[in-house]
XYZ file of C-alpha atoms in Angstrom:
105
model
C -5.436 25.134 7.951
C -4.213 21.462 8.626
C -2.961 19.511 5.634
C -3.474 15.767 5.162
C -1.552 13.347 3.370
C -3.008 9.977 2.279
C -1.074 6.668 1.472
C -3.395 4.589 -0.927
C -3.434 1.421 -2.407
C -5.239 0.605 -5.666
C -6.316 -2.840 -6.780
C -5.634 -3.123 -10.492
C -7.648 -5.038 -13.072
C -4.975 -7.824 -13.253
C -5.062 -8.220 -9.402
C -1.821 -6.547 -8.597
C -1.546 -3.570 -6.295
C -0.259 0.069 -6.812
C 0.714 2.041 -3.754
C 1.030 5.819 -3.595
C 0.744 8.992 -1.671
C -1.502 12.011 -2.329
C -3.206 15.000 -0.600
C -6.508 14.169 -2.525
C -7.425 10.554 -2.923
C -10.536 11.080 -5.088
C -8.513 13.183 -7.621
C -5.753 10.866 -7.701
C -7.727 7.691 -8.329
C -9.550 9.540 -11.003
C -6.177 10.430 -12.647
C -5.111 6.972 -12.436
C -8.311 5.577 -14.203
C -8.065 8.534 -16.783
C -4.825 7.193 -17.908
C -2.838 10.592 -17.889
C 0.657 8.972 -18.011
C 0.982 6.153 -20.573
C 4.294 5.007 -18.906
C 2.720 4.675 -15.403
C 2.233 1.228 -13.757
C -1.341 1.587 -13.630
C -1.867 2.677 -17.371
C -2.388 -0.796 -18.720
C -4.045 -2.283 -15.740
C -6.965 0.003 -15.661
C -9.651 0.286 -14.217
C -8.238 0.629 -10.789
C -10.275 0.605 -7.564
C -9.255 2.096 -4.140
C -8.512 -0.794 -1.825
C -7.118 0.956 1.113
C -6.411 4.527 2.548
C -4.666 5.743 5.536
C -4.487 9.359 6.552
C -1.523 11.237 7.993
C -0.834 14.692 9.284
C 3.098 14.394 9.088
C 4.322 13.889 5.517
C 7.405 12.161 6.889
C 5.462 9.391 8.496
C 3.220 9.032 5.235
C 6.427 8.593 2.954
C 7.862 5.949 5.372
C 4.612 4.105 5.563
C 4.284 4.180 1.690
C 7.702 2.890 1.300
C 7.194 -0.049 3.857
C 3.854 -0.962 2.103
C 5.534 -1.088 -1.263
C 7.789 -3.830 0.012
C 5.049 -5.991 1.476
C 3.911 -9.145 -0.027
C 0.555 -9.488 -1.797
C -0.660 -11.685 1.078
C 0.239 -8.922 3.615
C -1.502 -6.212 1.608
C -4.569 -8.295 1.358
C -4.526 -8.770 5.134
C -4.353 -5.057 5.635
C -7.218 -4.316 3.283
C -9.340 -6.818 5.333
C -8.106 -5.395 8.587
C -6.610 -8.744 9.643
C -3.863 -7.408 11.844
C -3.172 -10.895 13.268
C -2.373 -12.269 9.883
C -0.138 -9.365 9.114
C 1.896 -10.387 12.177
C 2.064 -13.829 11.065
C 3.044 -13.091 7.665
C 5.709 -10.759 8.847
C 7.565 -13.414 10.750
C 10.844 -14.572 9.520
C 10.370 -18.038 8.261
C 13.804 -19.104 7.300
C 16.403 -21.229 9.101
C 18.495 -18.500 10.428
C 15.522 -17.080 12.664
C 16.293 -17.271 16.217
C 12.971 -19.245 16.753
C 14.290 -22.021 14.519
C 17.869 -22.248 16.035
C 18.599 -25.044 18.303
C 19.085 -24.169 21.940
């Protein structure tokens, strides 16, 4: 039997996002909303809703994607949820003066 891993993003009541990994999205979202762990990020931000999910067969890839997502800005996460991959690319570009695009020739 093939096992799947899911990287998921929850939208919290306060508008923030929580990113996690699981092998059962429905059960995991229910656990977040049940408030099983009082010290968890989502506990005081309930209810949460599932905003995004990506399926993986390789747990190493799933873990790498989760770690990458956790570092993304809120704007990039919103673009991912909307499926706006062009905007993700724009938001991913370095905008500071040290970027090669901004250096004089």
